[in-house]
Amino acid sequence: MMNCKIFLGLSGGVDSSVSALLLREAGYEVHGVMLLLKPPSEQREREAAQAQNTANELGIPLHFLDAVQLFHDTVINNFISEYKIGHTPNPCVLCNPTVKFAALLSFAASMGGGKIATGHYVEKIRLPDGTAALRRHKSRKDQSYFLCRLTEAQLEAAEFPLAPYHKEEVRAIAAEHGLPCASQSDSQEICFIPDGDYGTFLTETGGLQAQPGHFIDKNGKILGQHRGIIHYTLGQRRGLEIALGERMYVSRLNPTDNTVTLCTEQERYQTELFVRDLHMIHGDTPREAFSADVKVRSTAAPVPAQITPQADGTCRITLSKKQTAAAPGQTAAFYRDDILLGGATIL
């Protein structure tokens, strides 16, 4: 392992910074790579300075890789187009294989080769046949869900140094080594919408307009007025600005007639859903029904399910117990014995 080059996605945050430290201590020749995903701005300059400070503190080189156009064409455009048809996309699931891991691998090749690494909380293991696989992290920070569309080649080349650690331990390591990011809070927002204001982003960047329309129930009965579909997400309860005598949740966005469907607490649950674009990390797409544990959202626990391919190329997922309804455009991730199998897009 000594002197083996490894190219780590380095943002200057606590996870990537401690990853760099651990890889250096393991004997790797660590190169930090900061992917520039957003156009030049004061915020980007601050983030770049933070990453450079971390690299300087650790004594490793830092490379800046311009991926602005790739990120815009691949992730942002998809986010906007999905919202236009009433879906709620998961940009991180798309970004990891098409931008982050792809860019890191391409850069490593341009530098003469080497492995790549990220600060994701997930464990890379070897199956009995020697194949690399991902196992869910032992902590609640598990991020395997967001990696369900990686390719076999990307996984084979990647290392995940935080596999043995909980978040609290990672912060303790950062503090012990005097890294300035030790107390930095985690980002909970989509990176290109840091203030969480989807409506403004979709209006200013995506050209979508917020047209007021009707809130309706599952039978089409008008319940009130909404401010425009772009201001709502599936499962939303707060901020609806409508009083109906009980808690109501957004269950569907309907761009064709500009309505937002609301449902009651009891109506939120489902045991069946359909998915498209099934991706398996290893092997071909199954043609026969198979069993797996399914996560219908990043924060959900995996639920045993039967996945049945349909004639039109979609798959029907039959869950063993009720789950709150999954949003079209989101991701279903598949596991077996905590090993990540792949993922699909929810219809």
GROMACS .gro file of C-alpha atoms in nm:
model
  347
    1MET     CA    1   0.000   0.000   0.000
    2MET     CA    2   0.289   0.237   0.064
    3ASN     CA    3   0.322   0.510  -0.198
    4CYS     CA    4   0.000   0.404  -0.370
    5LYS     CA    5  -0.172   0.714  -0.507
    6ILE     CA    6  -0.527   0.780  -0.402
    7PHE     CA    7  -0.744   1.069  -0.517
    8LEU     CA    8  -0.990   1.180  -0.251
    9GLY     CA    9  -1.289   1.405  -0.305
   10LEU     CA   10  -1.200   1.681  -0.057
   11SER     CA   11  -1.444   1.956   0.035
   12GLY     CA   12  -1.282   2.066   0.359
   13GLY     CA   13  -1.573   1.933   0.564
   14VAL     CA   14  -1.513   1.702   0.858
   15ASP     CA   15  -1.586   1.376   0.674
   16SER     CA   16  -1.355   1.431   0.378
   17SER     CA   17  -1.087   1.593   0.596
   18VAL     CA   18  -1.070   1.298   0.837
   19SER     CA   19  -1.079   1.063   0.538
   20ALA     CA   20  -0.765   1.235   0.407
   21LEU     CA   21  -0.598   1.202   0.746
   22LEU     CA   22  -0.683   0.831   0.776
   23LEU     CA   23  -0.563   0.754   0.424
   24ARG     CA   24  -0.237   0.940   0.483
   25GLU     CA   25  -0.180   0.749   0.807
   26ALA     CA   26  -0.251   0.423   0.621
   27GLY     CA   27   0.043   0.496   0.391
   28TYR     CA   28  -0.130   0.626   0.081
   29GLU     CA   29   0.005   0.914  -0.126
   30VAL     CA   30  -0.308   1.124  -0.083
   31HIS     CA   31  -0.417   1.380  -0.340
   32GLY     CA   32  -0.714   1.595  -0.250
   33VAL     CA   33  -0.948   1.677  -0.538
   34MET     CA   34  -1.207   1.950  -0.497
   35LEU     CA   35  -1.479   1.922  -0.758
   36LEU     CA   36  -1.602   2.267  -0.853
   37LEU     CA   37  -1.972   2.214  -0.915
   38LYS     CA   38  -2.106   2.568  -0.895
   39PRO     CA   39  -2.015   2.881  -1.096
   40PRO     CA   40  -1.768   3.127  -0.939
   41SER     CA   41  -1.908   3.306  -0.634
   42GLU     CA   42  -1.802   3.427  -0.292
   43GLN     CA   43  -1.939   3.108  -0.142
   44ARG     CA   44  -1.734   2.892  -0.379
   45GLU     CA   45  -1.424   3.093  -0.292
   46ARG     CA   46  -1.486   3.035   0.080
   47GLU     CA   47  -1.534   2.662   0.025
   48ALA     CA   48  -1.219   2.642  -0.187
   49ALA     CA   49  -1.019   2.828   0.080
   50GLN     CA   50  -1.150   2.590   0.345
   51ALA     CA   51  -1.044   2.286   0.142
   52GLN     CA   52  -0.702   2.442   0.078
   53ASN     CA   53  -0.655   2.510   0.449
   54THR     CA   54  -0.731   2.146   0.524
   55ALA     CA   55  -0.489   2.025   0.258
   56ASN     CA   56  -0.218   2.256   0.392
   57GLU     CA   57  -0.279   2.134   0.746
   58LEU     CA   58  -0.242   1.773   0.635
   59GLY     CA   59   0.048   1.839   0.400
   60ILE     CA   60  -0.118   1.696   0.091
   61PRO     CA   61  -0.163   1.848  -0.257
   62LEU     CA   62  -0.505   1.978  -0.355
   63HIS     CA   63  -0.627   1.981  -0.714
   64PHE     CA   64  -0.927   2.186  -0.830
   65LEU     CA   65  -1.133   2.013  -1.095
   66ASP     CA   66  -1.387   2.214  -1.294
   67ALA     CA   67  -1.706   2.008  -1.323
   68VAL     CA   68  -1.950   2.300  -1.344
   69GLN     CA   69  -2.081   2.225  -1.692
   70LEU     CA   70  -2.100   1.851  -1.635
   71PHE     CA   71  -2.289   1.905  -1.309
   72HIS     CA   72  -2.528   2.151  -1.470
   73ASP     CA   73  -2.599   1.938  -1.776
   74THR     CA   74  -2.635   1.615  -1.579
   75VAL     CA   75  -2.776   1.694  -1.236
   76ILE     CA   76  -2.935   2.039  -1.240
   77ASN     CA   77  -3.108   1.993  -1.574
   78ASN     CA   78  -3.247   1.659  -1.456
   79PHE     CA   79  -3.369   1.821  -1.132
   80ILE     CA   80  -3.557   2.089  -1.325
   81SER     CA   81  -3.703   1.856  -1.587
   82GLU     CA   82  -3.826   1.614  -1.321
   83TYR     CA   83  -3.998   1.892  -1.128
   84LYS     CA   84  -4.170   2.000  -1.449
   85ILE     CA   85  -4.353   1.667  -1.462
   86GLY     CA   86  -4.440   1.665  -1.092
   87HIS     CA   87  -4.159   1.438  -0.972
   88THR     CA   88  -3.926   1.489  -0.676
   89PRO     CA   89  -3.577   1.384  -0.796
   90ASN     CA   90  -3.286   1.272  -0.580
   91PRO     CA   91  -2.987   1.464  -0.720
   92CYS     CA   92  -2.725   1.293  -0.500
   93VAL     CA   93  -2.811   0.946  -0.634
   94LEU     CA   94  -2.758   1.074  -0.989
   95CYS     CA   95  -2.455   1.288  -0.910
   96ASN     CA   96  -2.242   1.018  -0.749
   97PRO     CA   97  -2.196   0.788  -1.052
   98THR     CA   98  -2.228   1.046  -1.329
   99VAL     CA   99  -2.028   1.334  -1.181
  100LYS     CA  100  -1.832   1.269  -0.861
  101PHE     CA  101  -1.703   0.917  -0.908
  102ALA     CA  102  -1.674   0.956  -1.286
  103ALA     CA  103  -1.474   1.278  -1.252
  104LEU     CA  104  -1.246   1.136  -0.982
  105LEU     CA  105  -1.172   0.827  -1.189
  106SER     CA  106  -1.105   1.032  -1.501
  107PHE     CA  107  -0.872   1.265  -1.311
  108ALA     CA  108  -0.688   0.974  -1.150
  109ALA     CA  109  -0.630   0.825  -1.495
  110SER     CA  110  -0.497   1.159  -1.622
  111MET     CA  111  -0.250   1.164  -1.332
  112GLY     CA  112  -0.107   0.823  -1.413
  113GLY     CA  113  -0.358   0.607  -1.230
  114GLY     CA  114  -0.449   0.529  -0.872
  115LYS     CA  115  -0.748   0.459  -0.652
  116ILE     CA  116  -1.020   0.705  -0.558
  117ALA     CA  117  -1.189   0.772  -0.224
  118THR     CA  118  -1.477   0.962  -0.069
  119GLY     CA  119  -1.597   1.038   0.282
  120HIS     CA  120  -1.921   0.840   0.256
  121TYR     CA  121  -2.033   0.635   0.554
  122VAL     CA  122  -2.043   0.290   0.397
  123GLU     CA  123  -1.834  -0.027   0.414
  124LYS     CA  124  -1.663  -0.184   0.115
  125ILE     CA  125  -1.624  -0.561   0.145
  126ARG     CA  126  -1.522  -0.857  -0.069
  127LEU     CA  127  -1.773  -1.125  -0.155
  128PRO     CA  128  -1.661  -1.492  -0.154
  129ASP     CA  129  -1.584  -1.472  -0.527
  130GLY     CA  130  -1.359  -1.169  -0.469
  131THR     CA  131  -1.605  -0.914  -0.606
  132ALA     CA  132  -1.619  -0.576  -0.433
  133ALA     CA  133  -1.951  -0.488  -0.272
  134LEU     CA  134  -2.097  -0.225  -0.042
  135ARG     CA  135  -2.246  -0.306   0.296
  136ARG     CA  136  -2.467  -0.069   0.492
  137HIS     CA  137  -2.279   0.134   0.751
  138LYS     CA  138  -2.328   0.030   1.112
  139SER     CA  139  -2.446   0.378   1.214
  140ARG     CA  140  -2.752   0.590   1.143
  141LYS     CA  141  -2.529   0.795   0.909
  142ASP     CA  142  -2.529   0.509   0.657
  143GLN     CA  143  -2.506   0.660   0.306
  144SER     CA  144  -2.515   0.345   0.094
  145TYR     CA  145  -2.859   0.448  -0.040
  146PHE     CA  146  -2.696   0.737  -0.229
  147LEU     CA  147  -2.446   0.501  -0.396
  148CYS     CA  148  -2.696   0.253  -0.539
  149ARG     CA  149  -2.625   0.359  -0.900
  150LEU     CA  150  -2.247   0.318  -0.888
  151THR     CA  151  -2.099   0.092  -1.151
  152GLU     CA  152  -1.896  -0.215  -1.070
  153ALA     CA  153  -1.581  -0.046  -1.204
  154GLN     CA  154  -1.637   0.265  -0.989
  155LEU     CA  155  -1.687   0.053  -0.679
  156GLU     CA  156  -1.380  -0.157  -0.751
  157ALA     CA  157  -1.162   0.156  -0.768
  158ALA     CA  158  -1.305   0.327  -0.460
  159GLU     CA  159  -1.213   0.329  -0.093
  160PHE     CA  160  -1.429   0.449   0.197
  161PRO     CA  161  -1.201   0.518   0.495
  162LEU     CA  162  -1.485   0.612   0.734
  163ALA     CA  163  -1.628   0.258   0.730
  164PRO     CA  164  -1.514   0.171   1.087
  165TYR     CA  165  -1.627   0.498   1.246
  166HIS     CA  166  -1.937   0.669   1.379
  167LYS     CA  167  -1.984   1.040   1.315
  168GLU     CA  168  -1.898   1.128   1.675
  169GLU     CA  169  -1.571   0.938   1.643
  170VAL     CA  170  -1.489   1.121   1.320
  171ARG     CA  171  -1.542   1.457   1.491
  172ALA     CA  172  -1.322   1.342   1.782
  173ILE     CA  173  -1.043   1.247   1.539
  174ALA     CA  174  -1.068   1.589   1.373
  175ALA     CA  175  -1.051   1.766   1.710
  176GLU     CA  176  -0.760   1.551   1.828
  177HIS     CA  177  -0.558   1.652   1.521
  178GLY     CA  178  -0.657   2.018   1.539
  179LEU     CA  179  -0.848   2.023   1.212
  180PRO     CA  180  -1.054   2.343   1.184
  181CYS     CA  181  -1.359   2.148   1.060
  182ALA     CA  182  -1.403   1.949   1.383
  183SER     CA  183  -1.711   2.140   1.500
  184GLN     CA  184  -1.849   2.224   1.158
  185SER     CA  185  -2.218   2.135   1.124
  186ASP     CA  186  -2.341   1.891   0.862
  187SER     CA  187  -2.511   2.025   0.553
  188GLN     CA  188  -2.870   1.903   0.526
  189GLU     CA  189  -2.963   2.081   0.203
  190ILE     CA  190  -2.915   2.006  -0.165
  191CYS     CA  191  -2.575   2.155  -0.246
  192PHE     CA  192  -2.702   2.379  -0.528
  193ILE     CA  193  -2.999   2.500  -0.320
  194PRO     CA  194  -2.822   2.574   0.010
  195ASP     CA  195  -3.108   2.775   0.156
  196GLY     CA  196  -3.363   2.506   0.071
  197ASP     CA  197  -3.576   2.750  -0.130
  198TYR     CA  198  -3.680   2.519  -0.414
  199GLY     CA  199  -3.940   2.763  -0.546
  200THR     CA  200  -3.695   3.048  -0.605
  201PHE     CA  201  -3.438   2.814  -0.760
  202LEU     CA  202  -3.690   2.658  -0.999
  203THR     CA  203  -3.820   3.002  -1.098
  204GLU     CA  204  -3.486   3.180  -1.144
  205THR     CA  205  -3.277   2.892  -1.280
  206GLY     CA  206  -3.534   2.658  -1.428
  207GLY     CA  207  -3.771   2.914  -1.573
  208LEU     CA  208  -4.069   2.750  -1.404
  209GLN     CA  209  -4.352   2.976  -1.298
  210ALA     CA  210  -4.551   2.944  -0.978
  211GLN     CA  211  -4.910   2.936  -1.100
  212PRO     CA  212  -5.173   2.924  -0.821
  213GLY     CA  213  -5.414   2.632  -0.844
  214HIS     CA  214  -5.634   2.399  -0.643
  215PHE     CA  215  -5.560   2.168  -0.354
  216ILE     CA  216  -5.773   1.856  -0.411
  217ASP     CA  217  -5.836   1.529  -0.229
  218LYS     CA  218  -5.797   1.181  -0.381
  219ASN     CA  219  -6.145   1.205  -0.532
  220GLY     CA  220  -6.077   1.539  -0.701
  221LYS     CA  221  -6.277   1.749  -0.453
  222ILE     CA  222  -6.140   2.104  -0.429
  223LEU     CA  223  -6.008   2.177  -0.079
  224GLY     CA  224  -5.853   2.522  -0.129
  225GLN     CA  225  -5.590   2.719  -0.317
  226HIS     CA  226  -5.216   2.650  -0.344
  227ARG     CA  227  -4.936   2.893  -0.432
  228GLY     CA  228  -4.791   2.694  -0.723
  229ILE     CA  229  -4.672   2.336  -0.758
  230ILE     CA  230  -4.304   2.430  -0.739
  231HIS     CA  231  -4.349   2.531  -0.374
  232TYR     CA  232  -4.443   2.179  -0.260
  233THR     CA  233  -4.283   1.837  -0.218
  234LEU     CA  234  -4.432   1.493  -0.165
  235GLY     CA  235  -4.504   1.416   0.198
  236GLN     CA  236  -4.501   1.784   0.298
  237ARG     CA  237  -4.727   1.878   0.590
  238ARG     CA  238  -4.601   2.215   0.712
  239GLY     CA  239  -4.645   2.536   0.517
  240LEU     CA  240  -4.958   2.429   0.328
  241GLU     CA  241  -5.148   2.731   0.464
  242ILE     CA  242  -5.478   2.546   0.464
  243ALA     CA  243  -5.689   2.439   0.762
  244LEU     CA  244  -5.901   2.126   0.714
  245GLY     CA  245  -5.951   2.010   1.071
  246GLU     CA  246  -5.688   1.734   1.053
  247ARG     CA  247  -5.332   1.688   0.940
  248MET     CA  248  -5.302   1.674   0.564
  249TYR     CA  249  -5.003   1.577   0.352
  250VAL     CA  250  -4.903   1.637  -0.008
  251SER     CA  251  -4.951   1.304  -0.189
  252ARG     CA  252  -4.916   1.406  -0.553
  253LEU     CA  253  -4.819   1.699  -0.773
  254ASN     CA  254  -5.026   1.717  -1.091
  255PRO     CA  255  -4.871   1.955  -1.347
  256THR     CA  256  -5.121   1.867  -1.620
  257ASP     CA  257  -5.408   2.035  -1.434
  258ASN     CA  258  -5.196   2.236  -1.188
  259THR     CA  259  -5.342   2.067  -0.880
  260VAL     CA  260  -5.181   1.943  -0.559
  261THR     CA  261  -5.341   1.633  -0.409
  262LEU     CA  262  -5.361   1.614  -0.030
  263CYS     CA  263  -5.423   1.305   0.181
  264THR     CA  264  -5.489   1.219   0.543
  265GLU     CA  265  -5.247   1.042   0.777
  266GLN     CA  266  -5.419   0.708   0.711
  267GLU     CA  267  -5.401   0.754   0.334
  268ARG     CA  268  -5.025   0.810   0.333
  269TYR     CA  269  -4.930   0.444   0.350
  270GLN     CA  270  -4.873   0.191   0.073
  271THR     CA  271  -4.757  -0.167   0.029
  272GLU     CA  272  -4.709  -0.155  -0.347
  273LEU     CA  273  -4.521   0.074  -0.582
  274PHE     CA  274  -4.367   0.067  -0.928
  275VAL     CA  275  -4.015   0.160  -1.035
  276ARG     CA  276  -3.826   0.215  -1.360
  277ASP     CA  277  -3.461   0.213  -1.471
  278LEU     CA  278  -3.357  -0.071  -1.242
  279HIS     CA  279  -2.979  -0.069  -1.198
  280MET     CA  280  -2.788  -0.361  -1.048
  281ILE     CA  281  -2.430  -0.294  -0.941
  282HIS     CA  282  -2.334  -0.651  -1.030
  283GLY     CA  283  -2.480  -0.867  -1.302
  284ASP     CA  284  -2.762  -0.823  -1.548
  285THR     CA  285  -3.104  -0.678  -1.475
  286PRO     CA  286  -3.319  -0.964  -1.339
  287ARG     CA  287  -3.592  -1.092  -1.570
  288GLU     CA  288  -3.761  -1.298  -1.303
  289ALA     CA  289  -3.911  -1.194  -0.969
  290PHE     CA  290  -3.665  -1.172  -0.682
  291SER     CA  291  -3.666  -1.089  -0.313
  292ALA     CA  292  -3.474  -0.805  -0.151
  293ASP     CA  293  -3.493  -0.556   0.130
  294VAL     CA  294  -3.600  -0.217  -0.006
  295LYS     CA  295  -3.541   0.137   0.120
  296VAL     CA  296  -3.793   0.376  -0.035
  297ARG     CA  297  -3.618   0.683   0.108
  298SER     CA  298  -3.276   0.755   0.254
  299THR     CA  299  -3.401   0.772   0.613
  300ALA     CA  300  -3.624   0.462   0.599
  301ALA     CA  301  -3.529   0.119   0.727
  302PRO     CA  302  -3.507  -0.153   0.461
  303VAL     CA  303  -3.828  -0.358   0.432
  304PRO     CA  304  -3.848  -0.714   0.291
  305ALA     CA  305  -4.014  -0.704  -0.049
  306GLN     CA  306  -4.082  -0.893  -0.370
  307ILE     CA  307  -3.966  -0.724  -0.692
  308THR     CA  308  -4.147  -0.842  -1.005
  309PRO     CA  309  -4.035  -0.728  -1.355
  310GLN     CA  310  -4.323  -0.615  -1.579
  311ALA     CA  311  -4.367  -0.648  -1.954
  312ASP     CA  312  -4.318  -0.272  -2.007
  313GLY     CA  313  -3.973  -0.272  -1.843
  314THR     CA  314  -4.087  -0.143  -1.505
  315CYS     CA  315  -4.093  -0.345  -1.183
  316ARG     CA  316  -4.365  -0.388  -0.924
  317ILE     CA  317  -4.246  -0.379  -0.563
  318THR     CA  318  -4.466  -0.551  -0.307
  319LEU     CA  319  -4.361  -0.451   0.045
  320SER     CA  320  -4.405  -0.683   0.343
  321LYS     CA  321  -4.538  -0.397   0.556
  322LYS     CA  322  -4.681  -0.053   0.500
  323GLN     CA  323  -4.453   0.241   0.430
  324THR     CA  324  -4.536   0.607   0.392
  325ALA     CA  325  -4.593   0.670   0.023
  326ALA     CA  326  -4.276   0.721  -0.178
  327ALA     CA  327  -4.245   1.023  -0.406
  328PRO     CA  328  -4.227   0.969  -0.783
  329GLY     CA  329  -3.874   1.052  -0.897
  330GLN     CA  330  -3.716   0.938  -0.572
  331THR     CA  331  -3.502   0.625  -0.541
  332ALA     CA  332  -3.570   0.275  -0.413
  333ALA     CA  333  -3.249   0.101  -0.306
  334PHE     CA  334  -3.223  -0.279  -0.285
  335TYR     CA  335  -3.030  -0.483  -0.029
  336ARG     CA  336  -2.973  -0.845   0.066
  337ASP     CA  337  -2.814  -0.921   0.404
  338ASP     CA  338  -2.726  -0.550   0.423
  339ILE     CA  339  -2.531  -0.574   0.095
  340LEU     CA  340  -2.629  -0.306  -0.158
  341LEU     CA  341  -2.761  -0.463  -0.479
  342GLY     CA  342  -2.866  -0.153  -0.676
  343GLY     CA  343  -3.153   0.088  -0.713
  344ALA     CA  344  -3.441   0.211  -0.928
  345THR     CA  345  -3.648   0.527  -0.980
  346ILE     CA  346  -3.993   0.534  -0.822
  347LEU     CA  347  -4.289   0.599  -1.051
   0.00000   0.00000   0.00000
